[in-house]
């Protein structure tokens, strides 16, 4: 584009920013819709169930409660299974894969987005151990992908004027902004969103992108703030203060001394161990589900999801009956608390208890997941929970979050992990405050526990820290949260890798990590070449080109000509399959092999622009008359004359770095000595994949991959 | 290191983290020392001056006030000029240059660090329009550099066991952590520090580094917190609550409506315009100083600094007398405020006024810079300042910050910029609240004004935003701060580039920007080759090698051998000057040109590790007997057999991307046709520099460089 006119550059820039704005706007709207719907549906559900409870009709309450939950999950699961199977799960691995350069079909389609949105509303309202955060990130990516592609051909929504992004980089950048916006919308954490995209999702990052992602998340933040203020007037039904997830503890005590570091270290280690255990078990459960589903008809998935809903409802409803009612504490020094409460929110739930008493477990189980977290994080509510209650809650939450994530509905992991961590932290806090007389609040421990568990599973540091700070709106907790995250990540990395990485591997996305594997040092670039080179001459007969395109699946072909002086073979460059197809489609042929320009059509630069996914030409689309096949085609003008090359003797690690850091699709391996063939092979993503190299050179592999360890370096 | 033993890898990792910890620890200690000293010195100064004021001896107060300030500045300037001239200025451009791969001598030496620390204490206590933030960043870099090099040879402080980092990357990583730690210490903003290092300072970034930088800033944050709690017992003299810079406005009103966006946009535009004006004028003033100093003896710099101190003292002392005393407002609804106050802190300064009245300008001029900012940011103090007062303050601050930064003392730009911005914002806020009945607080506008001015000069977004949030401890302001930063940056980028970039250019550091210039598309890699190739054979006579090393300044030489089959020339790789010198120094020679291994010493891998700056071998160090010069040297084993290469016909932009993204020092240009010389040239940093290319191809340059515009892309 640098060669284009000033106006075009200006238009291009304006479009980029306009698209970033639009992305943020749509994500903000989607987040508001989800939150508004969930709060209203779930709120209504709790109100109905509670009213039956207070009137003593417990069984009726349970029946209605379970029926509503199951119905909602049925809707969500049916949509997912029959309309958009790729909408299942969180969508973070998918976004990550796309941004690593993988064009997986259908994962970012509009239908996926719609199902993700509606499905999320259903299953989150139904109270499954799932969050809406992961799906919002996926929705953000989908919105950005849709805009970046200029619509979608499959759904006849493509507008020519929208199609301004002609290359992968611009599209990828927009999807990065979309991811950041999704996180920002999920947690109301605009800075956390940018950092999440930077730390976890993208593979390439530029400073200019930082700025645009920041703009997107700012738009999202403003949207949410305005939506919240609009709803503060009370016209949004049950969607009010607690609506958008935010666990405000800004007025809490944030001082600490040297001695307080000890329980924090314990919490970090616990978070790291339990987080890696969670990673291990969760991925194993998901794998089981996948194998089990393989041989079953699709409706099995729907039934499975519904069973999960019934099980969850039963636990949430009946478990609180196991604990004894406790007398209400004196809450006069905490403004806004009352005891006991009934209905949707509140710390001290009345549930089945007489007036003046509360059921501590009901405040956790018989509430939305957001409220449960809020209750766990609550400060100054010393000894609100009994040991047994919090232990039961932790155990049940841990098991449910393990077995729920793999079912066929849109599901996020953040909220379940926060719940696990917060209950663990509260437990540790209770033990600490009793045995050591530690001055820190139990709520403080709950926040740190959430940080530890998240750090132990996701293995991020900076972005999680910022997200937690933005969620809790308390900067004074920063040093402790940092510490606990660092410890949890370090401990977790000893056992296995981050959960998203494990899911990327389960789903089989050929992601290239940022650093080469150590064994690549022992291989040369030549070793990784697997397929023999299929090359073209600068002027080829059409039939030859057709044959080459039909008989190979290569996406790039080296062009090899002859030196005008010595007559020896010279490597002229790479020509792309897609560009060859454009030439063939437009019949830009010559009569003679001399390649004279007569009769050849002039093609515009824009004709070669990369089309959106699903719109690219295929060899089957080419239909030529026999006499045309005898003509000649001059590929010289569409040859990339200076592709990136490595010497055959270069270490594979070096080639990997070049390939990965510059985001290449093809890397040519050239010989050291000029008398051989001028090119040895073309390396693509698959040549660098760990699994493929493992099959070729099994003896080089270490016995046991201590995953994640390389990240320490 | 991948080939090394497990224990060594473990030790290496432990060292990395230990160094990061040490860096954070030392930076935290340095920040505490600076803050403790400044608060005590400046506090004592204000107390003495105020006591004379209240007893009516105004002239004596002024004399003592000025004498103290001038004395302090004299100390700071004399240290800087005579001990470490490179300690002048902020040090951010220097850190940036080092992290871009420039080994400039002495900018990160221990003496620079010491002078920076002591000098900062002096000039900040003296009340010059300077901050201690930039110097703290420089101190952070110096600490990290010192540790990374394993001491410093110049000062006989080198310990062998400390020298574990054998390559530039490890050292650079540690300096990045140091920078992040410096920012964290300066603003008590650990996340902001990491982001500052990421957005502004580093040129290469890896996810693993993010984590370690985060660890460093966490250590700094814990240090500061502990130090503050230690001093809260009242044993640190005047160093108390206001000590570490933090403008806590966490309890302030953070809601906004759609209509409030209008004044925010105005503020952003104003900040962008005034910020770029500031950049232009400030760099011009600094250039004038530099030219002026060139022909003068060094003591002129000291006198200049002292004059500046006298001028600043006079303005700060006498200007408040120009305004009328105003009656105290009713402050009963704001806890902690009283009126009038005397001495060091407080919003409503009594100064020369009778009881019950206050002097609004004295609260800004006759206070430390931190207190002035705190007063400007103060909420609910509606109409505290008169239009005229705030206008005078803005004008004087603007002029002083313009003319002070270039003098020969350690100086930071953050605080002056925040003061300018905050007074501008307060002014706009006063106008807005009066004319439009806007509901937002004047203090809110002051914060946004500071953001706008910082954004307009520094052109950062994410890191500034986080730093401001951490400074003010109020998350609810986030969307507005984001918005104002984005607008200010966009507006500022129209006129000129960021202030650090301009200073990098003034200081002449050959920094390579992240993206190639557009005109590079029109050049090929061959065009940029300036010097003819000086190549070596695999086995070369010692005298030849000595001659080559003496007569060239190249740091790398291509090795060209002969093909064993065809006898034609083959490019074998690159050999580094430093490695050749190691061979020569160790006399690893052969008697015969066949290069048989007899008599040749075996050299260890570690002998070739890059020595610390100032310790590298020079050609003058080599002292050989004449008969040794006739022996032969085999460079085959020290040749890098697969250096990165580009084809001669590759566009220079492509070569630039390869060079910059992979952080290379040498890039070989190879011919397309094999019959020519096997290598055309070696490109280094200087071949890619804008200025050098401009001299070679003046016709390619655009008429007027609209700087900063490319960042928009």
PDB file of C-alpha atoms in Angstrom, chain B residues 469-697:
ATOM      1  CA  UNK B 469      -4.387   4.764  37.259  1.00  0.00           C
ATOM      2  CA  UNK B 470      -1.846   3.370  39.667  1.00  0.00           C
ATOM      3  CA  UNK B 471      -0.866   6.901  40.710  1.00  0.00           C
ATOM      4  CA  UNK B 472      -4.409   7.999  41.365  1.00  0.00           C
ATOM      5  CA  UNK B 473      -5.700   4.621  42.566  1.00  0.00           C
ATOM      6  CA  UNK B 474      -9.024   5.152  40.872  1.00  0.00           C
ATOM      7  CA  UNK B 475     -10.144   2.592  38.322  1.00  0.00           C
ATOM      8  CA  UNK B 476     -13.366   4.373  37.534  1.00  0.00           C
ATOM      9  CA  UNK B 477     -11.524   7.085  35.642  1.00  0.00           C
ATOM     10  CA  UNK B 478     -10.163   4.521  33.212  1.00  0.00           C
ATOM     11  CA  UNK B 479     -12.419   5.076  30.180  1.00  0.00           C
ATOM     12  CA  UNK B 480     -11.957   8.820  30.266  1.00  0.00           C
ATOM     13  CA  UNK B 481      -8.193   8.624  30.679  1.00  0.00           C
ATOM     14  CA  UNK B 482      -8.001   6.185  27.782  1.00  0.00           C
ATOM     15  CA  UNK B 483     -10.045   8.476  25.595  1.00  0.00           C
ATOM     16  CA  UNK B 484      -8.062  11.583  26.381  1.00  0.00           C
ATOM     17  CA  UNK B 485      -4.763   9.771  25.835  1.00  0.00           C
ATOM     18  CA  UNK B 486      -5.842   8.435  22.472  1.00  0.00           C
ATOM     19  CA  UNK B 487      -6.997  11.847  21.285  1.00  0.00           C
ATOM     20  CA  UNK B 488      -3.892  13.621  22.558  1.00  0.00           C
ATOM     21  CA  UNK B 489      -1.606  11.100  20.892  1.00  0.00           C
ATOM     22  CA  UNK B 490      -3.453  11.263  17.597  1.00  0.00           C
ATOM     23  CA  UNK B 491      -3.415  15.058  17.532  1.00  0.00           C
ATOM     24  CA  UNK B 492       0.209  15.230  18.601  1.00  0.00           C
ATOM     25  CA  UNK B 493       1.332  12.741  15.974  1.00  0.00           C
ATOM     26  CA  UNK B 494       0.099  15.080  13.276  1.00  0.00           C
ATOM     27  CA  UNK B 495       2.744  17.656  14.183  1.00  0.00           C
ATOM     28  CA  UNK B 496       5.858  15.816  15.303  1.00  0.00           C
ATOM     29  CA  UNK B 497       7.140  12.665  16.934  1.00  0.00           C
ATOM     30  CA  UNK B 498       7.364  11.632  20.570  1.00  0.00           C
ATOM     31  CA  UNK B 499       9.749  13.539  22.798  1.00  0.00           C
ATOM     32  CA  UNK B 500      11.979  10.541  23.521  1.00  0.00           C
ATOM     33  CA  UNK B 501      12.386   9.877  19.832  1.00  0.00           C
ATOM     34  CA  UNK B 502      13.381  13.482  19.275  1.00  0.00           C
ATOM     35  CA  UNK B 503      15.961  13.230  22.043  1.00  0.00           C
ATOM     36  CA  UNK B 504      17.314  10.001  20.606  1.00  0.00           C
ATOM     37  CA  UNK B 505      17.846  11.872  17.353  1.00  0.00           C
ATOM     38  CA  UNK B 506      19.485  14.843  19.100  1.00  0.00           C
ATOM     39  CA  UNK B 507      21.872  12.545  20.905  1.00  0.00           C
ATOM     40  CA  UNK B 508      22.641  10.771  17.669  1.00  0.00           C
ATOM     41  CA  UNK B 509      21.955   7.199  18.761  1.00  0.00           C
ATOM     42  CA  UNK B 510      21.617   5.011  15.658  1.00  0.00           C
ATOM     43  CA  UNK B 511      18.323   3.462  16.688  1.00  0.00           C
ATOM     44  CA  UNK B 512      16.528   1.211  14.244  1.00  0.00           C
ATOM     45  CA  UNK B 513      12.788   1.754  14.334  1.00  0.00           C
ATOM     46  CA  UNK B 514      10.430  -1.198  14.321  1.00  0.00           C
ATOM     47  CA  UNK B 515       9.276  -0.619  10.760  1.00  0.00           C
ATOM     48  CA  UNK B 516      11.223   0.145   7.589  1.00  0.00           C
ATOM     49  CA  UNK B 517      10.747   3.531   5.948  1.00  0.00           C
ATOM     50  CA  UNK B 518       8.502   3.522   2.883  1.00  0.00           C
ATOM     51  CA  UNK B 519      11.318   4.530   0.528  1.00  0.00           C
ATOM     52  CA  UNK B 520      13.190   1.332   1.380  1.00  0.00           C
ATOM     53  CA  UNK B 521      10.722  -0.498  -0.822  1.00  0.00           C
ATOM     54  CA  UNK B 522      12.344   1.164  -3.799  1.00  0.00           C
ATOM     55  CA  UNK B 523      15.848   0.039  -2.968  1.00  0.00           C
ATOM     56  CA  UNK B 524      17.385  -3.401  -3.076  1.00  0.00           C
ATOM     57  CA  UNK B 525      19.650  -4.945  -0.509  1.00  0.00           C
ATOM     58  CA  UNK B 526      22.542  -4.516  -2.930  1.00  0.00           C
ATOM     59  CA  UNK B 527      21.973  -0.758  -3.050  1.00  0.00           C
ATOM     60  CA  UNK B 528      22.672  -0.427   0.635  1.00  0.00           C
ATOM     61  CA  UNK B 529      26.047  -2.165   0.465  1.00  0.00           C
ATOM     62  CA  UNK B 530      28.655   0.562   0.850  1.00  0.00           C
ATOM     63  CA  UNK B 531      31.966  -1.032   1.679  1.00  0.00           C
ATOM     64  CA  UNK B 532      33.697  -3.649  -0.394  1.00  0.00           C
ATOM     65  CA  UNK B 533      33.870  -7.116   1.065  1.00  0.00           C
ATOM     66  CA  UNK B 534      37.031  -8.099   2.909  1.00  0.00           C
ATOM     67  CA  UNK B 535      36.985 -11.855   3.081  1.00  0.00           C
ATOM     68  CA  UNK B 536      39.187 -14.529   4.548  1.00  0.00           C
ATOM     69  CA  UNK B 537      40.069 -18.075   3.511  1.00  0.00           C
ATOM     70  CA  UNK B 538      39.378 -20.979   5.834  1.00  0.00           C
ATOM     71  CA  UNK B 539      43.080 -21.252   6.547  1.00  0.00           C
ATOM     72  CA  UNK B 540      44.929 -17.969   6.468  1.00  0.00           C
ATOM     73  CA  UNK B 541      48.466 -16.920   7.308  1.00  0.00           C
ATOM     74  CA  UNK B 542      48.616 -15.074  10.635  1.00  0.00           C
ATOM     75  CA  UNK B 543      50.215 -12.015   9.048  1.00  0.00           C
ATOM     76  CA  UNK B 544      47.320 -11.731   6.605  1.00  0.00           C
ATOM     77  CA  UNK B 545      44.781 -11.900   9.410  1.00  0.00           C
ATOM     78  CA  UNK B 546      46.673  -9.271  11.357  1.00  0.00           C
ATOM     79  CA  UNK B 547      46.790  -7.001   8.335  1.00  0.00           C
ATOM     80  CA  UNK B 548      43.060  -7.391   7.729  1.00  0.00           C
ATOM     81  CA  UNK B 549      42.250  -6.680  11.351  1.00  0.00           C
ATOM     82  CA  UNK B 550      44.536  -3.654  11.450  1.00  0.00           C
ATOM     83  CA  UNK B 551      43.382  -2.101   8.213  1.00  0.00           C
ATOM     84  CA  UNK B 552      39.632  -2.507   8.565  1.00  0.00           C
ATOM     85  CA  UNK B 553      37.112  -1.701  11.241  1.00  0.00           C
ATOM     86  CA  UNK B 554      34.731  -4.454  10.209  1.00  0.00           C
ATOM     87  CA  UNK B 555      33.455  -6.629  13.010  1.00  0.00           C
ATOM     88  CA  UNK B 556      32.720  -9.620  10.807  1.00  0.00           C
ATOM     89  CA  UNK B 557      34.431 -11.140   7.805  1.00  0.00           C
ATOM     90  CA  UNK B 558      32.963 -13.572   5.277  1.00  0.00           C
ATOM     91  CA  UNK B 559      34.929 -16.771   4.915  1.00  0.00           C
ATOM     92  CA  UNK B 560      35.236 -17.892   1.317  1.00  0.00           C
ATOM     93  CA  UNK B 561      36.573 -21.281   0.436  1.00  0.00           C
ATOM     94  CA  UNK B 562      36.747 -23.470  -2.602  1.00  0.00           C
ATOM     95  CA  UNK B 563      34.370 -26.190  -3.513  1.00  0.00           C
ATOM     96  CA  UNK B 564      36.020 -29.552  -3.283  1.00  0.00           C
ATOM     97  CA  UNK B 565      34.273 -30.809  -6.410  1.00  0.00           C
ATOM     98  CA  UNK B 566      34.267 -27.902  -8.830  1.00  0.00           C
ATOM     99  CA  UNK B 567      36.953 -25.697  -7.372  1.00  0.00           C
ATOM    100  CA  UNK B 568      34.720 -22.668  -7.544  1.00  0.00           C
ATOM    101  CA  UNK B 569      34.418 -20.138  -4.751  1.00  0.00           C
ATOM    102  CA  UNK B 570      31.945 -20.963  -2.005  1.00  0.00           C
ATOM    103  CA  UNK B 571      30.664 -18.737   0.801  1.00  0.00           C
ATOM    104  CA  UNK B 572      31.349 -20.658   4.005  1.00  0.00           C
ATOM    105  CA  UNK B 573      30.092 -18.281   6.644  1.00  0.00           C
ATOM    106  CA  UNK B 574      30.969 -15.346   8.831  1.00  0.00           C
ATOM    107  CA  UNK B 575      33.774 -15.039  11.333  1.00  0.00           C
ATOM    108  CA  UNK B 576      33.729 -12.366  14.015  1.00  0.00           C
ATOM    109  CA  UNK B 577      36.620 -10.027  14.720  1.00  0.00           C
ATOM    110  CA  UNK B 578      36.364 -10.774  18.423  1.00  0.00           C
ATOM    111  CA  UNK B 579      36.687 -14.509  17.824  1.00  0.00           C
ATOM    112  CA  UNK B 580      39.691 -14.007  15.547  1.00  0.00           C
ATOM    113  CA  UNK B 581      41.315 -11.960  18.294  1.00  0.00           C
ATOM    114  CA  UNK B 582      40.744 -14.759  20.788  1.00  0.00           C
ATOM    115  CA  UNK B 583      42.491 -17.192  18.427  1.00  0.00           C
ATOM    116  CA  UNK B 584      45.392 -14.809  17.974  1.00  0.00           C
ATOM    117  CA  UNK B 585      45.674 -14.068  21.662  1.00  0.00           C
ATOM    118  CA  UNK B 586      45.760 -17.742  22.507  1.00  0.00           C
ATOM    119  CA  UNK B 587      48.181 -18.441  19.663  1.00  0.00           C
ATOM    120  CA  UNK B 588      46.124 -21.284  18.307  1.00  0.00           C
ATOM    121  CA  UNK B 589      48.308 -21.566  15.229  1.00  0.00           C
ATOM    122  CA  UNK B 590      49.369 -24.290  12.852  1.00  0.00           C
ATOM    123  CA  UNK B 591      52.700 -24.726  11.187  1.00  0.00           C
ATOM    124  CA  UNK B 592      51.353 -25.703   7.839  1.00  0.00           C
ATOM    125  CA  UNK B 593      48.690 -24.246   5.609  1.00  0.00           C
ATOM    126  CA  UNK B 594      47.037 -27.661   5.584  1.00  0.00           C
ATOM    127  CA  UNK B 595      45.651 -26.769   8.985  1.00  0.00           C
ATOM    128  CA  UNK B 596      46.504 -30.024  10.691  1.00  0.00           C
ATOM    129  CA  UNK B 597      45.542 -30.024  14.294  1.00  0.00           C
ATOM    130  CA  UNK B 598      48.960 -30.695  15.803  1.00  0.00           C
ATOM    131  CA  UNK B 599      50.276 -28.043  18.129  1.00  0.00           C
ATOM    132  CA  UNK B 600      46.995 -26.133  18.003  1.00  0.00           C
ATOM    133  CA  UNK B 601      45.577 -25.508  21.435  1.00  0.00           C
ATOM    134  CA  UNK B 602      42.086 -26.577  22.207  1.00  0.00           C
ATOM    135  CA  UNK B 603      40.043 -23.601  23.217  1.00  0.00           C
ATOM    136  CA  UNK B 604      36.984 -23.795  25.437  1.00  0.00           C
ATOM    137  CA  UNK B 605      33.580 -22.612  24.410  1.00  0.00           C
ATOM    138  CA  UNK B 606      33.656 -20.087  27.210  1.00  0.00           C
ATOM    139  CA  UNK B 607      36.774 -18.426  25.829  1.00  0.00           C
ATOM    140  CA  UNK B 608      34.623 -17.054  23.044  1.00  0.00           C
ATOM    141  CA  UNK B 609      31.862 -15.746  25.267  1.00  0.00           C
ATOM    142  CA  UNK B 610      31.283 -12.089  24.721  1.00  0.00           C
ATOM    143  CA  UNK B 611      33.226 -10.191  27.348  1.00  0.00           C
ATOM    144  CA  UNK B 612      31.680  -7.277  29.175  1.00  0.00           C
ATOM    145  CA  UNK B 613      31.976  -3.822  27.681  1.00  0.00           C
ATOM    146  CA  UNK B 614      35.433  -2.404  28.052  1.00  0.00           C
ATOM    147  CA  UNK B 615      36.953  -5.825  28.494  1.00  0.00           C
ATOM    148  CA  UNK B 616      36.994  -6.923  24.901  1.00  0.00           C
ATOM    149  CA  UNK B 617      40.275  -7.644  23.183  1.00  0.00           C
ATOM    150  CA  UNK B 618      41.730  -5.075  20.828  1.00  0.00           C
ATOM    151  CA  UNK B 619      44.103  -5.620  17.958  1.00  0.00           C
ATOM    152  CA  UNK B 620      46.705  -3.611  19.875  1.00  0.00           C
ATOM    153  CA  UNK B 621      46.652  -6.252  22.594  1.00  0.00           C
ATOM    154  CA  UNK B 622      48.034  -8.846  20.215  1.00  0.00           C
ATOM    155  CA  UNK B 623      51.774  -9.172  20.432  1.00  0.00           C
ATOM    156  CA  UNK B 624      53.348 -11.866  18.274  1.00  0.00           C
ATOM    157  CA  UNK B 625      56.876 -12.829  17.421  1.00  0.00           C
ATOM    158  CA  UNK B 626      57.820 -12.526  13.744  1.00  0.00           C
ATOM    159  CA  UNK B 627      58.088 -16.283  13.282  1.00  0.00           C
ATOM    160  CA  UNK B 628      54.601 -16.702  14.685  1.00  0.00           C
ATOM    161  CA  UNK B 629      53.275 -14.361  12.056  1.00  0.00           C
ATOM    162  CA  UNK B 630      54.333 -16.832   9.422  1.00  0.00           C
ATOM    163  CA  UNK B 631      52.253 -19.602  10.899  1.00  0.00           C
ATOM    164  CA  UNK B 632      48.720 -20.361   9.880  1.00  0.00           C
ATOM    165  CA  UNK B 633      45.395 -19.943  11.530  1.00  0.00           C
ATOM    166  CA  UNK B 634      42.356 -22.125  10.913  1.00  0.00           C
ATOM    167  CA  UNK B 635      39.156 -20.129  11.197  1.00  0.00           C
ATOM    168  CA  UNK B 636      36.871 -22.960  10.097  1.00  0.00           C
ATOM    169  CA  UNK B 637      35.911 -23.905  13.647  1.00  0.00           C
ATOM    170  CA  UNK B 638      34.960 -20.415  14.672  1.00  0.00           C
ATOM    171  CA  UNK B 639      33.000 -19.666  11.521  1.00  0.00           C
ATOM    172  CA  UNK B 640      29.285 -19.251  11.825  1.00  0.00           C
ATOM    173  CA  UNK B 641      28.374 -21.588   9.013  1.00  0.00           C
ATOM    174  CA  UNK B 642      24.862 -20.400   8.398  1.00  0.00           C
ATOM    175  CA  UNK B 643      24.530 -16.665   8.839  1.00  0.00           C
ATOM    176  CA  UNK B 644      21.304 -15.040   7.776  1.00  0.00           C
ATOM    177  CA  UNK B 645      21.374 -14.046   4.136  1.00  0.00           C
ATOM    178  CA  UNK B 646      19.272 -12.139   1.637  1.00  0.00           C
ATOM    179  CA  UNK B 647      19.388 -12.181  -2.105  1.00  0.00           C
ATOM    180  CA  UNK B 648      20.869  -9.104  -3.711  1.00  0.00           C
ATOM    181  CA  UNK B 649      17.567  -8.348  -5.427  1.00  0.00           C
ATOM    182  CA  UNK B 650      15.504  -8.419  -2.224  1.00  0.00           C
ATOM    183  CA  UNK B 651      13.935  -5.101  -1.381  1.00  0.00           C
ATOM    184  CA  UNK B 652      15.733  -3.210   1.336  1.00  0.00           C
ATOM    185  CA  UNK B 653      12.528  -3.086   3.332  1.00  0.00           C
ATOM    186  CA  UNK B 654      12.537  -6.877   3.474  1.00  0.00           C
ATOM    187  CA  UNK B 655      16.159  -6.967   4.510  1.00  0.00           C
ATOM    188  CA  UNK B 656      15.405  -4.341   7.158  1.00  0.00           C
ATOM    189  CA  UNK B 657      12.563  -6.403   8.588  1.00  0.00           C
ATOM    190  CA  UNK B 658      14.792  -9.448   8.793  1.00  0.00           C
ATOM    191  CA  UNK B 659      17.632  -7.478  10.358  1.00  0.00           C
ATOM    192  CA  UNK B 660      15.486  -5.633  12.867  1.00  0.00           C
ATOM    193  CA  UNK B 661      13.036  -8.351  13.875  1.00  0.00           C
ATOM    194  CA  UNK B 662      15.699 -10.925  14.544  1.00  0.00           C
ATOM    195  CA  UNK B 663      18.053  -8.384  16.126  1.00  0.00           C
ATOM    196  CA  UNK B 664      20.980  -9.165  13.832  1.00  0.00           C
ATOM    197  CA  UNK B 665      24.330  -7.423  13.737  1.00  0.00           C
ATOM    198  CA  UNK B 666      25.380  -8.665  10.308  1.00  0.00           C
ATOM    199  CA  UNK B 667      23.318  -9.625   7.303  1.00  0.00           C
ATOM    200  CA  UNK B 668      25.010 -11.146   4.264  1.00  0.00           C
ATOM    201  CA  UNK B 669      23.906 -10.150   0.790  1.00  0.00           C
ATOM    202  CA  UNK B 670      24.386 -13.004  -1.642  1.00  0.00           C
ATOM    203  CA  UNK B 671      24.141 -12.881  -5.429  1.00  0.00           C
ATOM    204  CA  UNK B 672      21.311 -14.448  -7.350  1.00  0.00           C
ATOM    205  CA  UNK B 673      23.500 -16.019  -9.996  1.00  0.00           C
ATOM    206  CA  UNK B 674      26.144 -18.344  -8.650  1.00  0.00           C
ATOM    207  CA  UNK B 675      28.898 -17.532 -11.103  1.00  0.00           C
ATOM    208  CA  UNK B 676      29.723 -14.183  -9.553  1.00  0.00           C
ATOM    209  CA  UNK B 677      31.555 -13.648  -6.284  1.00  0.00           C
ATOM    210  CA  UNK B 678      29.792 -15.772  -3.665  1.00  0.00           C
ATOM    211  CA  UNK B 679      29.041 -12.755  -1.482  1.00  0.00           C
ATOM    212  CA  UNK B 680      28.268  -9.173  -2.384  1.00  0.00           C
ATOM    213  CA  UNK B 681      28.458  -7.506   0.961  1.00  0.00           C
ATOM    214  CA  UNK B 682      27.669  -7.530   4.655  1.00  0.00           C
ATOM    215  CA  UNK B 683      24.993  -5.148   5.901  1.00  0.00           C
ATOM    216  CA  UNK B 684      25.285  -3.734   9.399  1.00  0.00           C
ATOM    217  CA  UNK B 685      23.201  -1.318  11.437  1.00  0.00           C
ATOM    218  CA  UNK B 686      24.780   1.678   9.756  1.00  0.00           C
ATOM    219  CA  UNK B 687      23.710   0.539   6.317  1.00  0.00           C
ATOM    220  CA  UNK B 688      20.091   0.701   7.387  1.00  0.00           C
ATOM    221  CA  UNK B 689      20.194   4.100   9.045  1.00  0.00           C
ATOM    222  CA  UNK B 690      17.893   6.678   7.625  1.00  0.00           C
ATOM    223  CA  UNK B 691      20.545   9.388   7.495  1.00  0.00           C
ATOM    224  CA  UNK B 692      23.092   7.254   5.667  1.00  0.00           C
ATOM    225  CA  UNK B 693      20.583   6.129   3.071  1.00  0.00           C
ATOM    226  CA  UNK B 694      19.421   9.700   2.721  1.00  0.00           C
ATOM    227  CA  UNK B 695      22.912  10.782   1.772  1.00  0.00           C
ATOM    228  CA  UNK B 696      23.225   7.991  -0.767  1.00  0.00           C
ATOM    229  CA  UNK B 697      19.821   8.370  -2.374  1.00  0.00           C
TER     230      UNK B 697
END
